[in-house]
Amino acid sequence: SSESEEEEEEWEPKSKITKRRQLPKKNEAKLKKAAAPRSTVARKKVKMAAIKEEMDESLPIAPAEENKMHLLKPKEDVGARPKTLNQKPEVPKNMKINSFQGKNAKCSEGDEKPSTSIHAVGNQVKHEPSEEDFASDEPPFKKIKSDMCPEGKPVKILGGDKIKEECEMNWDIVQALSEVTGVEPWVCANLIRLFKEENTIPFIARYRKELINNLEADALREVQQALEELRTVAKKTHTMIQKLKKEGKLSGCLLTALLNCRTLEELDHVTTPYKTGSKGTKAQRAKQLGLEPAALSLLQNPTGLNLFSFIRPNTKGLSSIQEVEAGVQHILADIFAKDKDTLDFIRKLCQQRYICIQSALAKVTSKSANEKDIDKFQLYHEFSCNIKNIQHHQILAINRGENLKILTVKVNIPDGVKNEFCWWCVNERWRPKQFLKPEFMRILRNSVEDAYKRLICPLLCREFRSKLTSDAEKESVMMFGRNLRQLLLTSPVRGRTLMGVDPGYKHGCKLAIISPTSQILHTDVVYLHCGQGFREAEKIKRLLLQFNCSTVVIGNGTACRETEAYFADLIMKKYFAPLDVVYCIVSEAGASIYSVSPEAAKEMPDLDPNLRSAVSIARRVQDPLAELVKIEPKHIGVGMYQHDVSQTLLKATLDSVVEECVSFVGVDINICSEILLRHIAGLNANKAKNIIEWREKNGPFINREQLMEVKGLGPKTFQQCAGFIRFNQEYIKTFCSSKKNQVGSHALLTKAVVQGKKKSKPTAPSSHWPNPLDQTCIHPESYNIAMRFLAIIGGNANDIGKSDMQHKVNAVIGKEGLEGTAKRLNTTVHTLQLIIDGLTQPEGFDIRTDFDKPDFKRSIVCLEDLSVGAVLTGKVENATPFGVFVDIGVGKSGLIPVRSITEAKLSKVKKRRSLGLGPGERVEVKVLNVDIPRLRITLDLIRVL
């Protein structure tokens, strides 16, 4: 709104963000063993030299005289799996509430003091039993366990005793973030600084594990989102403070209440009466009539109070004793409803009682709404559930029904909560200091009941609904992210010539044949469903034989079922002999949108948009990651209620997941597309474009250091992206040898031509040479450590990925152990493990090989052929909190309810974050129920293949 924009313009922060402190140079921190590469030299050659000099540094530290803060980090445990954020710590419930001491009469700003330190948590790290690979009933604990050092080991990091925020509040940002996310305070403090220094999530998750207690990328995203929410609350709070100060409405009591707010709901509750254009509350109108002294006197000095003295016969609101009592009651109710201790008590009370959310069919629905829409919400026509037990998808369904005016929703708080709350207020919290007359006691009781019914209960209901909706939206977004990751990391099908088919009726089926290197070999259109099927079969057979193509990829859109039956019939008749043709079904979500996009027009300028979609369908099987990154993630369609959640949060999360997947897989800098390069950690569209332009002008990159020569890539960008850039060593060596020969021939020719002339300076060959470590996941900051490790094991960098290297590593690690070797190299266990992985992984290693490939078929099954008890194999299409949808090849996905997914049925080979299945996984299922009229299939999971 324009009002909020004016508020933003009026507000100026009291304290500006100080300039980020530069990291100490190597000679300034001789006693420290680890420092992040952070050169500040301006010229490129000097920058590269500085970065190369600091390769063996791994952790940021500060000089001893400046660093006062010692966060605790548990001892490294490489065997510990990455942590997730499924469990939140229980907030202490022991709340001591003192009786009223007149603090409402004199509310000072010093009532609530902000936290001034970050508590050491090392001694709180408990010795826990080892975790399993699954998290069924209890979410994983978020601490790395240690037998030898359960109290942890100090990690020094830049900064003072407290992290200073731009907008200071009465609560500490580290402790608040820890309470919201369930992550230890020392990890939260490290993450706040890492995010402040513009480190990306893939970089933190892979190369700063010791600072974040081995958290996963999903957990880091959740912490980042919670941090942004807290900062948004702080910023809006200070904006409101500045506005109220200008309007002269800011009191000490109000300032304290504002600085105590931790959520936008609390802030809205406190500031609503003071917003511009508000008519004012009943309490404010009563105060304008001069009744505030009477209300305060009733609590502090009731013996001298005479309400009849406030009667003014000609003044509305003061004309009778009843109106005066009502005004005093409204003021007292306002005081009670804004008191922090009172609200804390009622919230704690609600946590101990049965609070339920109820939905019912709206009375006017039957006349206005569509019967089909009403039937969709049949489960929620008479629905009631405890807010502690309700599922996220149920909340989203109820909210959607309410928005469509099909359902009415309310939160039911039992009367017992009201009775206990009113008794506590009258007899403890707001008990008067002196004896009250019966009429005054009646006013006090009425005020408490009025405060609960008119102010506090609606506030609690809004808070409950807001919290449930917020949690459900976040879970929906996180589920979308997990499904998207599983889809992007689908194992590529290499070395095959593929025929992509975009099915259709009237406009025909579009065909595209692509080579094993994704080059377009042929495009065509065939009309399979217009009575010309037999004649078109000859054309398809001729194309398959001509290009030696034995794999057909069919999009799952319109006419998919008929097209699948057509190819299955020809395959069963061995029509394509001698080729053994197989086919698979792939999601074509987003293909149509991509086919008319500027990126598709630039990539395939001579193709019709309809044929471009067939090319995209084929490439989704050949290299899913490279093709799907071209499509906006929300169009891929593997989410739940994605249109009902915050689109800003959805886009940020999905973009982050794409960046994570592309970075962890890695890209070959010399052959990857500009679109793929954009999603590498630390890069964006402009930097990716500059890299492509540099490559076209200067030829292929020889090593990672050359990235520093690209315009716009400084030390920070290099630090973030370098570990995810790969180089094909065979190609680089061939290029360098040919370039060397060209330079040598050119030098001989020049020498023969200029004989007898003054000797000129010969052209020096390029100073860049291949580095075998550039083909690994090892970060350049750790190259020095990697070379020292190679010296210890007696290995050679040219033997990376060979079996001999694996034997040498095993020999040394088996003798000294990981911790002993890490101590000898003066590095962390996590860094050493990453170096070992980089040295021993075979050349061209791809993390996607552990994921499932498309399910290729030769025959088809109809829905009518299904029978209860039949055992089938299928592929997971989508995962939701209530179950998993599986494509079993009958044209309609079946549902495996979440209760059927147990630990015993899942594969023990692959580690999982949770008990959930993801898109692309192959499963064996049993048919439990087939409802043909409603096209519903219920399945039971037998095992994961």
PDB file of C-alpha atoms in Angstrom, residues 789-898:
ATOM      1  CA  PHE A 789      48.280 -35.717   1.239  1.00  0.00           C
ATOM      2  CA  LEU A 790      49.438 -37.146  -2.100  1.00  0.00           C
ATOM      3  CA  ALA A 791      53.026 -36.826  -0.882  1.00  0.00           C
ATOM      4  CA  ILE A 792      52.158 -38.740   2.308  1.00  0.00           C
ATOM      5  CA  ILE A 793      50.532 -41.636   0.449  1.00  0.00           C
ATOM      6  CA  GLY A 794      53.146 -41.599  -2.330  1.00  0.00           C
ATOM      7  CA  GLY A 795      50.583 -40.900  -5.025  1.00  0.00           C
ATOM      8  CA  ASN A 796      50.642 -38.880  -8.234  1.00  0.00           C
ATOM      9  CA  ALA A 797      48.037 -36.342  -9.297  1.00  0.00           C
ATOM     10  CA  ASN A 798      47.890 -37.969 -12.731  1.00  0.00           C
ATOM     11  CA  ASP A 799      46.620 -41.209 -11.130  1.00  0.00           C
ATOM     12  CA  ILE A 800      43.396 -39.624  -9.791  1.00  0.00           C
ATOM     13  CA  GLY A 801      40.465 -42.041  -9.989  1.00  0.00           C
ATOM     14  CA  LYS A 802      42.581 -45.141 -10.622  1.00  0.00           C
ATOM     15  CA  SER A 803      42.468 -48.271  -8.472  1.00  0.00           C
ATOM     16  CA  ASP A 804      46.104 -47.778  -7.461  1.00  0.00           C
ATOM     17  CA  MET A 805      45.164 -44.450  -5.852  1.00  0.00           C
ATOM     18  CA  GLN A 806      42.402 -46.134  -3.859  1.00  0.00           C
ATOM     19  CA  HIS A 807      44.840 -48.752  -2.503  1.00  0.00           C
ATOM     20  CA  LYS A 808      47.355 -46.114  -1.410  1.00  0.00           C
ATOM     21  CA  VAL A 809      44.680 -44.030   0.347  1.00  0.00           C
ATOM     22  CA  ASN A 810      43.280 -47.087   2.147  1.00  0.00           C
ATOM     23  CA  ALA A 811      46.741 -48.076   3.326  1.00  0.00           C
ATOM     24  CA  VAL A 812      47.468 -44.709   4.963  1.00  0.00           C
ATOM     25  CA  ILE A 813      43.969 -44.159   6.386  1.00  0.00           C
ATOM     26  CA  GLY A 814      43.857 -47.699   7.705  1.00  0.00           C
ATOM     27  CA  LYS A 815      47.111 -47.116   9.540  1.00  0.00           C
ATOM     28  CA  GLU A 816      46.670 -43.583  10.896  1.00  0.00           C
ATOM     29  CA  GLY A 817      42.899 -43.116  10.744  1.00  0.00           C
ATOM     30  CA  LEU A 818      41.048 -40.103   9.372  1.00  0.00           C
ATOM     31  CA  GLU A 819      41.490 -37.973  12.484  1.00  0.00           C
ATOM     32  CA  GLY A 820      45.179 -38.741  12.789  1.00  0.00           C
ATOM     33  CA  THR A 821      45.838 -37.953   9.131  1.00  0.00           C
ATOM     34  CA  ALA A 822      43.773 -34.749   9.340  1.00  0.00           C
ATOM     35  CA  LYS A 823      45.755 -33.640  12.383  1.00  0.00           C
ATOM     36  CA  ARG A 824      49.006 -34.415  10.584  1.00  0.00           C
ATOM     37  CA  LEU A 825      47.876 -32.277   7.619  1.00  0.00           C
ATOM     38  CA  ASN A 826      46.618 -29.552   9.947  1.00  0.00           C
ATOM     39  CA  THR A 827      43.089 -29.626   8.507  1.00  0.00           C
ATOM     40  CA  THR A 828      39.616 -30.820   9.442  1.00  0.00           C
ATOM     41  CA  VAL A 829      38.223 -34.319   9.022  1.00  0.00           C
ATOM     42  CA  HIS A 830      35.491 -33.043   6.681  1.00  0.00           C
ATOM     43  CA  THR A 831      38.039 -31.390   4.380  1.00  0.00           C
ATOM     44  CA  LEU A 832      40.204 -34.510   4.332  1.00  0.00           C
ATOM     45  CA  GLN A 833      37.210 -36.718   3.539  1.00  0.00           C
ATOM     46  CA  LEU A 834      36.322 -34.431   0.619  1.00  0.00           C
ATOM     47  CA  ILE A 835      39.915 -34.666  -0.661  1.00  0.00           C
ATOM     48  CA  ILE A 836      39.846 -38.459  -0.401  1.00  0.00           C
ATOM     49  CA  ASP A 837      36.548 -38.585  -2.308  1.00  0.00           C
ATOM     50  CA  GLY A 838      37.973 -36.343  -5.025  1.00  0.00           C
ATOM     51  CA  LEU A 839      41.136 -38.413  -5.433  1.00  0.00           C
ATOM     52  CA  THR A 840      39.450 -41.838  -5.454  1.00  0.00           C
ATOM     53  CA  GLN A 841      36.306 -41.196  -7.501  1.00  0.00           C
ATOM     54  CA  PRO A 842      36.726 -42.484 -11.086  1.00  0.00           C
ATOM     55  CA  GLU A 843      37.166 -40.008 -13.921  1.00  0.00           C
ATOM     56  CA  GLY A 844      33.836 -38.634 -15.084  1.00  0.00           C
ATOM     57  CA  PHE A 845      32.125 -39.628 -11.822  1.00  0.00           C
ATOM     58  CA  ASP A 846      28.468 -38.518 -11.692  1.00  0.00           C
ATOM     59  CA  ILE A 847      26.463 -38.524  -8.454  1.00  0.00           C
ATOM     60  CA  ARG A 848      23.326 -39.232 -10.509  1.00  0.00           C
ATOM     61  CA  THR A 849      24.406 -42.807 -11.202  1.00  0.00           C
ATOM     62  CA  ASP A 850      22.965 -43.745  -7.795  1.00  0.00           C
ATOM     63  CA  PHE A 851      19.510 -42.513  -8.843  1.00  0.00           C
ATOM     64  CA  ASP A 852      16.929 -44.394 -10.888  1.00  0.00           C
ATOM     65  CA  LYS A 853      16.722 -44.402 -14.684  1.00  0.00           C
ATOM     66  CA  PRO A 854      13.497 -44.235 -16.725  1.00  0.00           C
ATOM     67  CA  ASP A 855      11.419 -47.403 -16.826  1.00  0.00           C
ATOM     68  CA  PHE A 856      11.597 -48.817 -20.372  1.00  0.00           C
ATOM     69  CA  LYS A 857       8.689 -51.033 -21.494  1.00  0.00           C
ATOM     70  CA  ARG A 858       7.606 -53.205 -24.435  1.00  0.00           C
ATOM     71  CA  SER A 859       3.934 -53.832 -23.597  1.00  0.00           C
ATOM     72  CA  ILE A 860       0.914 -52.056 -22.134  1.00  0.00           C
ATOM     73  CA  VAL A 861      -1.685 -52.850 -19.447  1.00  0.00           C
ATOM     74  CA  CYS A 862      -5.216 -51.404 -19.439  1.00  0.00           C
ATOM     75  CA  LEU A 863      -7.114 -50.173 -16.391  1.00  0.00           C
ATOM     76  CA  GLU A 864      -9.780 -52.803 -17.007  1.00  0.00           C
ATOM     77  CA  ASP A 865      -7.104 -55.527 -16.849  1.00  0.00           C
ATOM     78  CA  LEU A 866      -6.225 -54.669 -13.252  1.00  0.00           C
ATOM     79  CA  SER A 867      -7.430 -56.996 -10.518  1.00  0.00           C
ATOM     80  CA  VAL A 868      -7.181 -56.765  -6.754  1.00  0.00           C
ATOM     81  CA  GLY A 869      -4.045 -58.540  -5.565  1.00  0.00           C
ATOM     82  CA  ALA A 870      -2.127 -58.077  -8.825  1.00  0.00           C
ATOM     83  CA  VAL A 871       1.582 -57.328  -8.348  1.00  0.00           C
ATOM     84  CA  LEU A 872       3.062 -54.697 -10.662  1.00  0.00           C
ATOM     85  CA  THR A 873       6.151 -52.543 -11.013  1.00  0.00           C
ATOM     86  CA  GLY A 874       5.920 -48.790 -11.470  1.00  0.00           C
ATOM     87  CA  LYS A 875       7.688 -45.486 -11.140  1.00  0.00           C
ATOM     88  CA  VAL A 876       6.977 -42.778  -8.565  1.00  0.00           C
ATOM     89  CA  GLU A 877       5.517 -39.680 -10.242  1.00  0.00           C
ATOM     90  CA  ASN A 878       4.843 -37.390  -7.284  1.00  0.00           C
ATOM     91  CA  ALA A 879       5.195 -37.457  -3.509  1.00  0.00           C
ATOM     92  CA  THR A 880       2.900 -35.716  -1.016  1.00  0.00           C
ATOM     93  CA  PRO A 881       2.548 -35.780   2.788  1.00  0.00           C
ATOM     94  CA  PHE A 882      -0.466 -38.134   2.527  1.00  0.00           C
ATOM     95  CA  GLY A 883       1.007 -40.613   0.039  1.00  0.00           C
ATOM     96  CA  VAL A 884       2.903 -41.338  -3.151  1.00  0.00           C
ATOM     97  CA  PHE A 885       1.487 -41.432  -6.698  1.00  0.00           C
ATOM     98  CA  VAL A 886       2.901 -44.258  -8.845  1.00  0.00           C
ATOM     99  CA  ASP A 887       2.678 -44.720 -12.616  1.00  0.00           C
ATOM    100  CA  ILE A 888       1.933 -48.422 -13.151  1.00  0.00           C
ATOM    101  CA  GLY A 889       1.430 -48.114 -16.916  1.00  0.00           C
ATOM    102  CA  VAL A 890      -2.373 -48.060 -17.086  1.00  0.00           C
ATOM    103  CA  GLY A 891      -2.808 -44.388 -17.937  1.00  0.00           C
ATOM    104  CA  LYS A 892      -3.805 -43.411 -14.375  1.00  0.00           C
ATOM    105  CA  SER A 893      -1.482 -43.150 -11.405  1.00  0.00           C
ATOM    106  CA  GLY A 894      -2.213 -45.207  -8.311  1.00  0.00           C
ATOM    107  CA  LEU A 895      -1.859 -43.944  -4.731  1.00  0.00           C
ATOM    108  CA  ILE A 896       0.247 -45.605  -2.033  1.00  0.00           C
ATOM    109  CA  PRO A 897      -1.066 -44.210   1.285  1.00  0.00           C
ATOM    110  CA  VAL A 898       1.636 -42.927   3.597  1.00  0.00           C
TER     111      VAL A 898
END
